[in-house]
XYZ file of C-alpha atoms in Angstrom:
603
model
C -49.430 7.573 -29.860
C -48.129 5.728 -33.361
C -49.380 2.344 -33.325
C -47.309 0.005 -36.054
C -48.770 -4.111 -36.731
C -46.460 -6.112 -38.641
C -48.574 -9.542 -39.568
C -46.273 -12.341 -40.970
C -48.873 -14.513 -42.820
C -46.060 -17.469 -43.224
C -46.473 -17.762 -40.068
C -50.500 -17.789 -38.338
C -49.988 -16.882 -34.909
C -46.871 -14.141 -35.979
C -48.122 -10.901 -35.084
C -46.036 -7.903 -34.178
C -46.969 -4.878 -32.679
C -45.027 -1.327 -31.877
C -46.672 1.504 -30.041
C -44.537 4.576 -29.800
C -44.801 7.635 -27.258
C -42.966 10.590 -26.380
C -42.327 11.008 -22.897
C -41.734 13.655 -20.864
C -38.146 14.787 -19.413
C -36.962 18.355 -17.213
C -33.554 16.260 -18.022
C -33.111 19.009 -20.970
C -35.030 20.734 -23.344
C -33.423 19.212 -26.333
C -33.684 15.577 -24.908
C -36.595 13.767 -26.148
C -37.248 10.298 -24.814
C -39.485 7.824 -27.029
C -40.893 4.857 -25.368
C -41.838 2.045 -28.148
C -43.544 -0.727 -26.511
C -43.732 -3.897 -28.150
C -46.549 -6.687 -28.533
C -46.130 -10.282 -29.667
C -49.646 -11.878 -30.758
C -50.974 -9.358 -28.364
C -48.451 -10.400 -25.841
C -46.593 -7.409 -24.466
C -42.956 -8.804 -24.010
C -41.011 -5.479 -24.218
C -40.256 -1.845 -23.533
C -37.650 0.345 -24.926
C -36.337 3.760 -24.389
C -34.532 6.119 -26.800
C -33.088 8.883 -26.294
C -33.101 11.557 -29.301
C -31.565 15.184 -29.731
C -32.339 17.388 -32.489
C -30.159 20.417 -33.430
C -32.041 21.851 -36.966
C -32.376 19.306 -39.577
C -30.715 16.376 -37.514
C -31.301 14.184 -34.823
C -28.895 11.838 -32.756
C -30.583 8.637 -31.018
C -29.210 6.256 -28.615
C -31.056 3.545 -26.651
C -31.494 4.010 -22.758
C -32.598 2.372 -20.378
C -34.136 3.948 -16.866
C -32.460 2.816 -13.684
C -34.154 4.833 -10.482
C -34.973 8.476 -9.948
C -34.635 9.652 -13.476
C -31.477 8.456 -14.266
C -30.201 6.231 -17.264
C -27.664 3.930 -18.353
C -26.716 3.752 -22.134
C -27.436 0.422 -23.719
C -25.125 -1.001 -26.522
C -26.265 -0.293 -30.353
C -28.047 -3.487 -31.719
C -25.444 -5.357 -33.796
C -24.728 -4.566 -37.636
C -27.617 -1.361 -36.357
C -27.526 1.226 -39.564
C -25.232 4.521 -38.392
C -27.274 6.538 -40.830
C -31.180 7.243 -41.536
C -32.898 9.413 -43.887
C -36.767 8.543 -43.356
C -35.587 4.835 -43.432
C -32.700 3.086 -42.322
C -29.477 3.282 -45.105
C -28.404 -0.587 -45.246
C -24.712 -1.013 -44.845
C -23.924 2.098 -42.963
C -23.198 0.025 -39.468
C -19.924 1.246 -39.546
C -20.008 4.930 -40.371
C -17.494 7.170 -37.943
C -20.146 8.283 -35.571
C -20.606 7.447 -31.886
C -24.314 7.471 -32.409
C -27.289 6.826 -34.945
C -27.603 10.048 -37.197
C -31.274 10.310 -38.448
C -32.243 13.629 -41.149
C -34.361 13.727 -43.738
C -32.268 15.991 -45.482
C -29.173 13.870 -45.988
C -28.732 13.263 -49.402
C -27.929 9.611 -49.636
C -25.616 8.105 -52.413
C -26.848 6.138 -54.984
C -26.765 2.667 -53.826
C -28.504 4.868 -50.819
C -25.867 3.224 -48.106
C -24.137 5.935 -46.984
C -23.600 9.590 -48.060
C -20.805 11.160 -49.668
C -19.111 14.443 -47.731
C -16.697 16.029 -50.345
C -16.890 19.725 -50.585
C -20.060 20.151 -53.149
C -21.688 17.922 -50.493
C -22.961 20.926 -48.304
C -26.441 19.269 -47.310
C -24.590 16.138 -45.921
C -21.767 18.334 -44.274
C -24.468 20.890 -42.564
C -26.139 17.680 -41.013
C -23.019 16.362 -39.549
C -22.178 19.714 -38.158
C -25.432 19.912 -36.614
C -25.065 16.054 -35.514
C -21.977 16.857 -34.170
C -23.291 19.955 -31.664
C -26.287 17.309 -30.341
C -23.989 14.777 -29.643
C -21.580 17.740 -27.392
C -25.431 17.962 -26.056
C -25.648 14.379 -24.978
C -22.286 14.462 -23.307
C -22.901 17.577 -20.668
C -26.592 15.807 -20.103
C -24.827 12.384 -19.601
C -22.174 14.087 -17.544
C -24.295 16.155 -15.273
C -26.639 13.436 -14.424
C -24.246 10.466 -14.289
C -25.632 8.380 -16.528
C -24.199 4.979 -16.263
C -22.142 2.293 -18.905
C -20.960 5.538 -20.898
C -18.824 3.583 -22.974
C -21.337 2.798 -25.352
C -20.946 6.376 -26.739
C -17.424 6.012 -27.316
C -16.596 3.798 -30.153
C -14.890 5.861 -32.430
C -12.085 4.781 -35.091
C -9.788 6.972 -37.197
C -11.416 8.044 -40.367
C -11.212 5.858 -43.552
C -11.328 8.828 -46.256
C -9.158 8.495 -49.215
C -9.965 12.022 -50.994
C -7.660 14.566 -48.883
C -10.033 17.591 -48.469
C -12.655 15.642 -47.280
C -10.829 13.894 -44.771
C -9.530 17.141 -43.609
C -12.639 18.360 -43.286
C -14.140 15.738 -41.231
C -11.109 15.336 -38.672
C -11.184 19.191 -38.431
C -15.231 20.053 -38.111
C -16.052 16.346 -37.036
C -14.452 13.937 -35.610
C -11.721 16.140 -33.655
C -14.477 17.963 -31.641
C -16.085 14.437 -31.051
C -12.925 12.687 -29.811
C -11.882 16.104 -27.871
C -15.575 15.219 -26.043
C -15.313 11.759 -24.709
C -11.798 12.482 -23.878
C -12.245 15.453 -21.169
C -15.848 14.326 -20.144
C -16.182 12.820 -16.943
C -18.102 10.249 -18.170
C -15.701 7.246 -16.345
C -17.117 5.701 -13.137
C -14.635 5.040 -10.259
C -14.987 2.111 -7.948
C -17.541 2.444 -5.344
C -15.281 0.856 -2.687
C -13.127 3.754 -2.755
C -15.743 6.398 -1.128
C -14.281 9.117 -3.151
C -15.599 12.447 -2.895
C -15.623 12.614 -6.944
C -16.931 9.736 -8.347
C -16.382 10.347 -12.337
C -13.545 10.944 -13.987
C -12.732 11.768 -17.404
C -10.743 9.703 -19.959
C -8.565 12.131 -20.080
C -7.944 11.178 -15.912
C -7.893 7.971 -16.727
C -6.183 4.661 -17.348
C -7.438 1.768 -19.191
C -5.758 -1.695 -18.839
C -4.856 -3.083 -22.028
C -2.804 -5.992 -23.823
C -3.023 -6.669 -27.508
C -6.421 -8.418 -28.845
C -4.433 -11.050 -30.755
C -3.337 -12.545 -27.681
C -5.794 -15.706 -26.091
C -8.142 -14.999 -23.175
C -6.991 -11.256 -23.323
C -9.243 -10.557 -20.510
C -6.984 -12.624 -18.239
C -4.115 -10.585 -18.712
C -6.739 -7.335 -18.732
C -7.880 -8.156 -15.375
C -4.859 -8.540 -13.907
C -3.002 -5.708 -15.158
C -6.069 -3.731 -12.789
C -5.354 -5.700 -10.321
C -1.882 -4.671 -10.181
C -2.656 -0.939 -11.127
C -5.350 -0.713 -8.483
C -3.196 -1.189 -5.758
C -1.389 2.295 -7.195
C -3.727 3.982 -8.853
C -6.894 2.991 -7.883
C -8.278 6.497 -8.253
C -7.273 6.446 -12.201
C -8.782 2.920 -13.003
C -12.883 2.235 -14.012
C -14.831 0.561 -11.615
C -13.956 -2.946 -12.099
C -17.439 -4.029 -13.255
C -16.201 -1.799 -16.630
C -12.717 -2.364 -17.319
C -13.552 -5.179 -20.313
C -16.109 -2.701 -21.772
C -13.996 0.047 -21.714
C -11.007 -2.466 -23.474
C -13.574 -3.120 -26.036
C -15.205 -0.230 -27.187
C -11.951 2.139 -26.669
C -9.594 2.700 -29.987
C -6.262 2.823 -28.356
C -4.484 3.759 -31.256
C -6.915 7.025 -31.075
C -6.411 7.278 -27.501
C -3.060 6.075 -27.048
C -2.441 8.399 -23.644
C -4.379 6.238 -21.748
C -3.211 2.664 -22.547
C -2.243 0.730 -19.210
C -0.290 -1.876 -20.874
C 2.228 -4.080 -18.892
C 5.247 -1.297 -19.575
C 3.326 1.238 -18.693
C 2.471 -0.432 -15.545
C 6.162 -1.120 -14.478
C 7.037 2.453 -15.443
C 4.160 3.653 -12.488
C 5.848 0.816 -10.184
C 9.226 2.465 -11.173
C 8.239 5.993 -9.770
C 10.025 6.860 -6.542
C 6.276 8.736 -4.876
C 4.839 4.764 -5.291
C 7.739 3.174 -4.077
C 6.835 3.519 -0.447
C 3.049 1.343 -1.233
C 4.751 -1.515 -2.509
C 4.655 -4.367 -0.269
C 6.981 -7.495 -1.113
C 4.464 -9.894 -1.887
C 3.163 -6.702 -4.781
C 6.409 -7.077 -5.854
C 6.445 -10.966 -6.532
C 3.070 -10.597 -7.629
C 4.006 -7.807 -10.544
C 7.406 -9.951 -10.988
C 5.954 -13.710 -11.906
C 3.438 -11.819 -14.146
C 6.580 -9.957 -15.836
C 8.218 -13.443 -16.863
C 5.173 -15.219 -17.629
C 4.739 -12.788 -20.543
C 8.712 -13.271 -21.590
C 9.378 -9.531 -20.348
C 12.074 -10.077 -18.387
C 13.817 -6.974 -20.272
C 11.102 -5.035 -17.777
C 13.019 -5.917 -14.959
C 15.865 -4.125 -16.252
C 14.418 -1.441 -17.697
C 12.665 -0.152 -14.571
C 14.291 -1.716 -12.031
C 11.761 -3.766 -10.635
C 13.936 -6.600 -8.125
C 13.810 -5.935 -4.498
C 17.547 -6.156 -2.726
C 17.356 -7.442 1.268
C 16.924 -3.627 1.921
C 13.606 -3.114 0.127
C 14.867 -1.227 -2.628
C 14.657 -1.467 -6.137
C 17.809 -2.873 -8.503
C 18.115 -4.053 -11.695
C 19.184 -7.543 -12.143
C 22.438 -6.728 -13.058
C 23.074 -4.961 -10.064
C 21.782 -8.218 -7.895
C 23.225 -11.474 -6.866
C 21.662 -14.640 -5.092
C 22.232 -15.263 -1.417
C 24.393 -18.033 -0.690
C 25.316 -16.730 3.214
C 24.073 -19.381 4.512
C 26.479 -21.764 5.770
C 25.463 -25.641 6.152
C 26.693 -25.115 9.967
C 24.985 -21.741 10.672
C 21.983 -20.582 11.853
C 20.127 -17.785 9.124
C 20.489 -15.183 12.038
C 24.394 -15.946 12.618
C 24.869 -15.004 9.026
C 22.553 -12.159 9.283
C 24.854 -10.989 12.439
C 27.861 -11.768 10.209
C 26.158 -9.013 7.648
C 25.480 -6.619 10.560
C 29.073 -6.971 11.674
C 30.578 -6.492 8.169
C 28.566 -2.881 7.430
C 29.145 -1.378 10.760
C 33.180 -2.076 9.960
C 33.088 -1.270 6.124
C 30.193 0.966 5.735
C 28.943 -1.277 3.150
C 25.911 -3.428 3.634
C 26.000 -6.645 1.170
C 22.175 -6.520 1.742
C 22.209 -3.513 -1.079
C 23.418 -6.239 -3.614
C 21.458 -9.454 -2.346
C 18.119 -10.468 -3.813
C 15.581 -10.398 -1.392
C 14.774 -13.814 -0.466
C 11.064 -13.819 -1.537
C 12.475 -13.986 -5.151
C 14.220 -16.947 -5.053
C 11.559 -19.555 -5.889
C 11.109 -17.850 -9.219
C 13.258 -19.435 -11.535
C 16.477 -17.975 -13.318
C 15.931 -14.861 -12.294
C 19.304 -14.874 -11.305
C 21.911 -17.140 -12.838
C 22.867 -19.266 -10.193
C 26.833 -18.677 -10.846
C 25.805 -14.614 -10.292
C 25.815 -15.649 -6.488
C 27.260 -13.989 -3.155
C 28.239 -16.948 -0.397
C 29.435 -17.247 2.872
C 33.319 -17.586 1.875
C 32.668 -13.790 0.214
C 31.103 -12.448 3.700
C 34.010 -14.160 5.636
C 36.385 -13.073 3.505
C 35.198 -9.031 2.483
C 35.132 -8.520 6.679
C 38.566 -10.803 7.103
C 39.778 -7.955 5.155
C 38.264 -5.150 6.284
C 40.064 -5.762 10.097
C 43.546 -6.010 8.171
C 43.067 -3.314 6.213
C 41.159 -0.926 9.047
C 42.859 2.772 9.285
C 40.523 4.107 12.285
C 41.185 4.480 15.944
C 40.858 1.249 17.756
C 39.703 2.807 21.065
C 36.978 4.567 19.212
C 33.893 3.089 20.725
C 32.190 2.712 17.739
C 35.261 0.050 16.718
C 34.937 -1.589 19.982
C 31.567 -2.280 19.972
C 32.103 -3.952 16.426
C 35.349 -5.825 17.960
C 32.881 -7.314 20.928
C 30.425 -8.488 18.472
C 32.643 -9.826 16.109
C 34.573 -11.630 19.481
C 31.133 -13.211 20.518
C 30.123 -14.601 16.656
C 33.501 -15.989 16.999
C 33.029 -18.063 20.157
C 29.469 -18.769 19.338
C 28.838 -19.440 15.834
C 29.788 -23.316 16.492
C 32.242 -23.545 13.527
C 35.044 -25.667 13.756
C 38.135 -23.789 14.702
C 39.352 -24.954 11.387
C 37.067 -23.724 9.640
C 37.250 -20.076 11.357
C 40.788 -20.430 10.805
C 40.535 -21.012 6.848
C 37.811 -18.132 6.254
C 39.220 -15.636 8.685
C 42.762 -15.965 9.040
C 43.693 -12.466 9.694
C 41.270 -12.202 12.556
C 42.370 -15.774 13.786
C 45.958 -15.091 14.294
C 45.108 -11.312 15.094
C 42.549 -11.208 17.973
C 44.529 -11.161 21.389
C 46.320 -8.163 19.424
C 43.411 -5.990 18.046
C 42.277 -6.815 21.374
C 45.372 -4.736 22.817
C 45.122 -2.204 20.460
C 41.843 -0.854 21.618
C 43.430 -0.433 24.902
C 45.601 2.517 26.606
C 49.115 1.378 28.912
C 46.505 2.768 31.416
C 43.432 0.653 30.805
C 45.848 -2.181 30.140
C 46.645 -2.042 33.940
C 43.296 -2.049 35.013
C 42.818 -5.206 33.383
C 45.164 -6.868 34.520
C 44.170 -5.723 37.870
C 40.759 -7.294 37.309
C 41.818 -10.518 35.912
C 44.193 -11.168 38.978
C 41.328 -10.353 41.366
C 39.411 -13.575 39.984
C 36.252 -10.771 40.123
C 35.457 -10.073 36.285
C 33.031 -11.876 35.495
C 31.426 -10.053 38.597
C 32.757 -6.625 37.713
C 31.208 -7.486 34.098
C 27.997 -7.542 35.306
C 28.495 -4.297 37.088
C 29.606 -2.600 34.002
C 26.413 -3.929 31.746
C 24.280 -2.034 34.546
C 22.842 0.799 34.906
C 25.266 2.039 37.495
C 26.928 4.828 35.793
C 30.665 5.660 36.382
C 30.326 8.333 39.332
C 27.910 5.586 40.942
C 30.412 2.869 40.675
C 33.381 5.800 42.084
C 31.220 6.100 45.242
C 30.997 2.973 45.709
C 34.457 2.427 45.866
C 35.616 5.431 47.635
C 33.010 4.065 50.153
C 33.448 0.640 50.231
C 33.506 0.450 54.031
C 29.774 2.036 54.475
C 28.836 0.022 51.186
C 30.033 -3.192 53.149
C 27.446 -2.383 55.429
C 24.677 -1.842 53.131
C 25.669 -5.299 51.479
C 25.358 -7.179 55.104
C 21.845 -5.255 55.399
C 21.022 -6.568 52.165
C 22.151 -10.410 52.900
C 20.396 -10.249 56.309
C 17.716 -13.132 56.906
C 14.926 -10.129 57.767
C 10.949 -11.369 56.097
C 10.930 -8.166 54.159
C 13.712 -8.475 51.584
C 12.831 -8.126 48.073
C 10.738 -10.748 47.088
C 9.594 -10.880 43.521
C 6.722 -13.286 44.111
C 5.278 -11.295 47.320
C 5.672 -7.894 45.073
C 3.412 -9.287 42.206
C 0.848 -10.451 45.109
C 0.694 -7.172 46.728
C 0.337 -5.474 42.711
C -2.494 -7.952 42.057
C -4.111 -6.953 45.457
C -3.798 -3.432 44.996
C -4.917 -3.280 41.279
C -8.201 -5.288 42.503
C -8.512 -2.344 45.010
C -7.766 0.624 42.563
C -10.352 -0.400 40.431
C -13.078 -0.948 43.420
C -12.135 2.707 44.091
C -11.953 4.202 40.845
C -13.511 2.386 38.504
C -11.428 -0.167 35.592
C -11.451 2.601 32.764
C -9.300 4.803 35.323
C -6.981 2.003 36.479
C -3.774 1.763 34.043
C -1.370 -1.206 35.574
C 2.155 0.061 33.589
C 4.750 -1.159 35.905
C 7.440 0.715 35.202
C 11.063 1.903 37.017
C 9.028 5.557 38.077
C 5.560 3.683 39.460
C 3.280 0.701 39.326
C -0.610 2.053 38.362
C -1.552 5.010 36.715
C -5.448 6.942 37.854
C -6.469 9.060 34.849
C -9.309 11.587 35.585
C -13.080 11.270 34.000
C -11.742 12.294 31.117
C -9.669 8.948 30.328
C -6.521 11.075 29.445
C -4.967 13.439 31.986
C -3.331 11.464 34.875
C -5.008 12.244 38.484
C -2.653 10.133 40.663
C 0.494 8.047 39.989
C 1.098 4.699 42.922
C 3.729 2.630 43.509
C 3.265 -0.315 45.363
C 5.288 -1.526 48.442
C 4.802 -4.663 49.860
C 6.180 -5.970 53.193
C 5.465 -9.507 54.607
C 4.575 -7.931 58.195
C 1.186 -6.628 59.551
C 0.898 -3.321 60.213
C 0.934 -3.366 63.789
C 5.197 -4.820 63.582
C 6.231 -2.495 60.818
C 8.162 0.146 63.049
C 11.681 -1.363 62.034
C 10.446 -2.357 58.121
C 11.792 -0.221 55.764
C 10.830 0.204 51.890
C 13.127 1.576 49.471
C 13.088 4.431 46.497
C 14.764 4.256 43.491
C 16.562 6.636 42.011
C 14.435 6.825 39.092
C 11.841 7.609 41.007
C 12.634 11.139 42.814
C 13.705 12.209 39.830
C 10.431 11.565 38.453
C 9.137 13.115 41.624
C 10.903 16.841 40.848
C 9.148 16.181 37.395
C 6.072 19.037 36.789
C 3.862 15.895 36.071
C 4.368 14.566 39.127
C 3.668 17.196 41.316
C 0.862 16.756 44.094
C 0.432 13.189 42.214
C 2.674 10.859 43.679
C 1.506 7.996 46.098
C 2.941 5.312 47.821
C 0.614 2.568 48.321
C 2.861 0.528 51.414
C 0.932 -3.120 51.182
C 0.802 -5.155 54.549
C 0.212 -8.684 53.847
C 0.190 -11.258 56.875
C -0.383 -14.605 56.448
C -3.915 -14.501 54.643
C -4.691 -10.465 55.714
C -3.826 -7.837 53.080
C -4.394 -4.222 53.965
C -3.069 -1.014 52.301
C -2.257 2.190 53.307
C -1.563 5.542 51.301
C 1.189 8.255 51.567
C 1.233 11.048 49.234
C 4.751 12.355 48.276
C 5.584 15.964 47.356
C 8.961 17.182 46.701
C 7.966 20.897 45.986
C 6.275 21.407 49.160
C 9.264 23.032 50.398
C-alpha cells in the first residue's frame, strides 16, 4: 500500500492523507482497479475507485464507482481534470481529444510541458496514442459485457482541432476514427426499465438522442419533451429517461449527427405510414401545440401532421374548418347530413374537415378557409339533380329514405329547407316516383286506400321475410284464426313480466344445480341459459325457458310456442343431444320446473 500526507502548515489542523491499493478483479486481465482512500486530520471522509488499462507503455484511467455484485458505473472526469500525464499531471491539457485520462511515462511532452505534439517525427507520442487507443477498445467490450452503468461519461469526443494536414490525417485515421467507430456500435445505451425488453442495451448506433440547439433557454424543457413525444413511437430507440440530459450533454452532434432527435426529425417518424396506426388524437394535439409554440408551423406542411374527421393525416392546405353546424341543428343532424351526402356522391367532406380536437388551437386554419352548412346543403342539393344512377337501385333508395326523414325531422323552417335545397324541395314527390315501377306504383296505391300502411310498415321493418308474408296472405283465412287465438283472454299469453320471473327463477335453480361458473344467462332468439362443462368452455346443455301462469296439474290445454329461430338452431351440430326446454309452472306464489330434452336427429 502507498501511503501519501499532505500537511498544510497555513493551516494547523489541515492534514491530508491518501492511501492507495490495487484491488483485485476476474473482470479482465488488463483491468486494474486502484482504491485511494482518503483521510482528513485522520478523519476518513472518502473512497475512490479507478479503473486503469495498460497496453505497453500506456495506461487509460477512468473513475468508477462499485454499485452491487461487481458491477460499476462510470463517474464524470473532475472538472478542468488534465487529459494527459507523464509521471505528473501536464497543466492545461483538460481538453485534449481523448475520451479518457492518458497516463505514460514515455510521452514526450512539449516544452511548456502542456500537451504533446503528434506530427510525423513525433513517433514516441504517436506509439502511445496507438497503444491508448487499443486500451480504450479494451474498456468498451469490458463496459459492454458487464453493463456498466452512466456510459456516457466515456463519450465526450469533439472533432479534432489540428491545423498541420498530415497530422490531422493521421489522428482521424489511426485515432480518433477507431474511437468514434467504438462508442458508436457499442451497446453501451441503457433502455428504460419499464419496457421489460428482452435486450436491455443498445448501441448509439440503435439509438436516438433528443436534441434542440444549446443556445435556446431551459433547453432541457424542450429536451424532455421531444422524449416524451418520441417515446410513445420509439420507445425502444430512446435512453432510459433518467439519461436523456446526460446523453444531450456529453454527445457532439455535429460528430454524431445520425442520431439527433430534433423536432423535424420527430415529425418525419410521426409522418411514417407503419406509426400512423399508434397515434391517438390527443398525441396528435400534443405533437401539434408543441409544433407552433416553437414557430414551426412549416412542419405541419411538410409532413403532414393535421388530422381530417377521418383520422388521417393532411396538410393544412388540404384542410378547412368545420362550420356544419347550423344554429338550428343538432351536431348529429349535420353529421347525418355528411353521411347522406357520401353515400350519394362517393365523397365524404370528412376527408377535407379538420378534426374538431384542433380547433381551440389558434390560426391553424384561417377562419375564411372554412366549409359550412350552406356548402353541405348545397354539394348534396346538387348531387340529386345531377344523379345518373338507377333510382330503384336499393342502394339509392335507402339514401332517398334517409334523406326523406332528415327532411321531416331536422326542425328547419320550411323556408329555410326551401332556400338551401331547392332542387330536392320542389323534386321529392317525383324522385319519389322514380324509384318506383307502373307495378309497384299500384301496390301503393293499393295500400294507401286500405288506410293499413302504417300497419303494413311495420310488417315490412320485420323480420318476416317475403315468402312469410306470401303465406300469410294466401292463408289469410287459417291466419284469421291464429290472430283470434292470439287475442283470446286465456292466463297464458305472452307476458313479458311473467317471462322475466320464470328466467330469474330458473337461473336461481341452474346455478343450485350446476354451480354459478357453469350458468351463462345470454337470452337470446335460439335459448335463454347456457351450461358449459368443468372445463368453463365447451357447452354441456343449452335451456330455454317457458313460463305459463298455470300449475302443473291444469296445463293439459296450455300450449308454449317455438320460434323459428330456434329449430333451426336445433338441426345445428352444436345443438345436438343439447337442447332443453325448461316449461316453468308458476301459480300464485308456487314455482316449479320441469325439463324436456329436444332432439331433432333422433330420427
Amino acid at each position: 500500500m502507498l501511503e501519501i500526507e499532505i500537511i498544510d502548515y497555513r493551516i494547523e489542523t489541515s492534514k491530508l492523507m491518501f492511501k492507495r491499493e490495487e484491488l483485485k478483479s476476474e473482470i479482465h486481465n488488463s483491468l486494474i482497479i486502484i482504491k485511494t482512500i482518503c483521510y482528513k486530520n485522520d478523519k476518513h471522509f472518502e473512497d475512490k475507485l479507478i479503473g486503469n488499462i495498460l497496453e505497453g507503455e500506456t495506461e487509460i484511467a477512468f473513475p468508477i464507482e462499485e454499485i452491487e455484485g461487481g458491477k460499476f458505473l462510470l463517474l464524470p472526469f473532475p472538472k478542468n481534470c488534465p487529459k494527459l500525464f507523464c509521471a505528473f499531471p501536464m497543466i492545461g491539457t483538460s481538453e485534449f481529444n481523448f475520451p479518457v485520462v492518458l497516463h505514460s511515462e514515455k510521452f514526450v511532452p512539449n516544452i511548456n510541458r502542456d500537451g504533446i505534439e503528434l506530427s510525423k517525427f513525433d513517433k514516441e507520442n504517436r506509439e502511445r496514442l496507438l497503444e491508448a487507443k487499443k486500451a480504450f477498445k479494451i474498456l468498451l467490450e469490458i463496459v459492454e459485457k458487464n453493463q456498466w452503468k452512466e456510459t456516457y461519461n466515456i463519450c465526450n469526443i469533439t472533432n479534432p482541432d489540428i491545423k498541420e494536414i498530415e497530422t490531422k490525417e493521421w489522428f482521424m485515421k489511426e485515432v480518433f476514427n477507431p474511437i468514434k467507430e467504438g462508442i458508436f456500435n457499442t451497446n453501451l445505451i441503457e433502455l428504460e426499465p419499464s419496457l421489460n425488453l428482452n435486450i436491455h442495451r443498445k448501441a448509439l448506433s440503435s439509438i436516438y438522442i433528443p436534441y434542440v440547439e444549446r443556445k435556446i433557454k431551459e433547453p432541457q424543457i424542450t429536451i424532455e419533451i421531444i422524449y416524451n413525444l418520441g417515446f410513445k413511437l420509439i420507445p425502444e430507440q430512446l435512453p432510459k429517461k433518467d439519461h436523456i440530459l446526460n446523453w444531450y450533454q456529453i454527445i457532439n452532434f455535429e460528430i454524431f449527427n445520425e442520431i439527433k432527435l430534433d423536432i423535424d426529425k420527430l415529425c418525419e417518424i410521426v409522418a411514417n405510414p407503419e406509426k400512423i396506426s399508434k397515434l391517438s388524437i390527443k398525441y396528435l394535439y400534443d405533437l401539434v401545440t408543441f409544433i407552433i409554440s416553437k414557430d414551426r408551423k412549416d412542419l405541419l406542411d411538410k409532413y403532414g401532421l393535421l388530422s381530417n374527421q377521418k383520422l388521417q393525416l393532411k396538410k393544412i392546405k388540404l384542410l378547412k374548418n368545420d362550420r356544419t353546424k347550423h344554429k338550428s341543428l343538432k351536431e348529429s343532424d349535420s353529421e347525418k347530413l355528411k353521411d347522406i351526402y357520401n353515400s350519394i356522391s362517393g365523397k365524404d367532406c370528412r376527408e377535407n374537415l379538420l378534426h374538431k380536437e384542433f380547433e381551440t388551437i389558434e390560426n391553424i386554419i384561417e377562419n375564411d378557409c372554412k366549409y359550412d352548412f350552406e356548402d353541405l346543403a348545397k354539394n348534396t342539393d346538387e348531387e340529386l339533380r345531377n344523379y345518373e344512377g338507377n333510382f330503384q337501385d336499393e342502394g339509392f333508395l335507402l339514401i332517398l329514405k334517409d334523406l326523406f326523414n332528415w327532411f321531416t325531422t331536422c326542425e328547419l323552417s320550411e323556408d329555410t329547407l326551401i332556400n338551401l335545397f331547392p332542387y330536392f324541395s320542389q323534386n321529392k314527390a317525383q324522385l319519389y316516383l322514380n324509384t318506383k315501377t307502373s307495378q309497384e306504383l299500384e301496390y301503393a296505391f293499393d295500400i294507401e286506400i286500405s288506410g293499413k300502411s302504417e300497419v303494413l310498415a311495420k310488417l315490412a321493418k320485420s323480420s318476416l321475410s317475403i315468402s312469410d308474408l306470401d303465406i300469410i296472405a294466401e292463408n289469410s283465412s287459417s291466419f284469421l284464426d291464429f290472430v283470434k287465438f292470439l287475442n283470446s283472454k286465456q292466463e297464458d299469453n305472452p307476458n313479458e313480466e311473467l317471462g322475466q320471473i320464470g328466467e330469474e327463477f330458473l337461473h336461481n335453480h341452474l346455478i343450485q344445480v350446476f354451480g354459478k361458473d357453469k350458468v351463462l344467462w345470454e337470452n337470446t332468439s335460439e335459448y335463454d341459459f347456457r351450461i358449459l362443462e368443468n372445463d368453463l368452455i365447451n357447452t354441456k346443455y343449452y335451456i330455454d325457458a317457458k313460463t305459463t301462469g298455470k300449475g302443473i296439474s291444469n296445463s293439459d290445454n296450455v300450449p308454449f310456442f317455438m320460434r323459428i329461430a330456434q329449430w333451426t338452431f336445433l338441426d345445428k351440430n352444436e345443438a345436438s343431444d343439447k337442447y332443453i326446454i325448461a316449461r316453468i309452472f308458476k301459480n300464485e306464489n308456487t314455482i316449479d320446473v320441469k325439463y324436456l330434452k329436444l332432439d331433432t336427429k333422433i330420427l
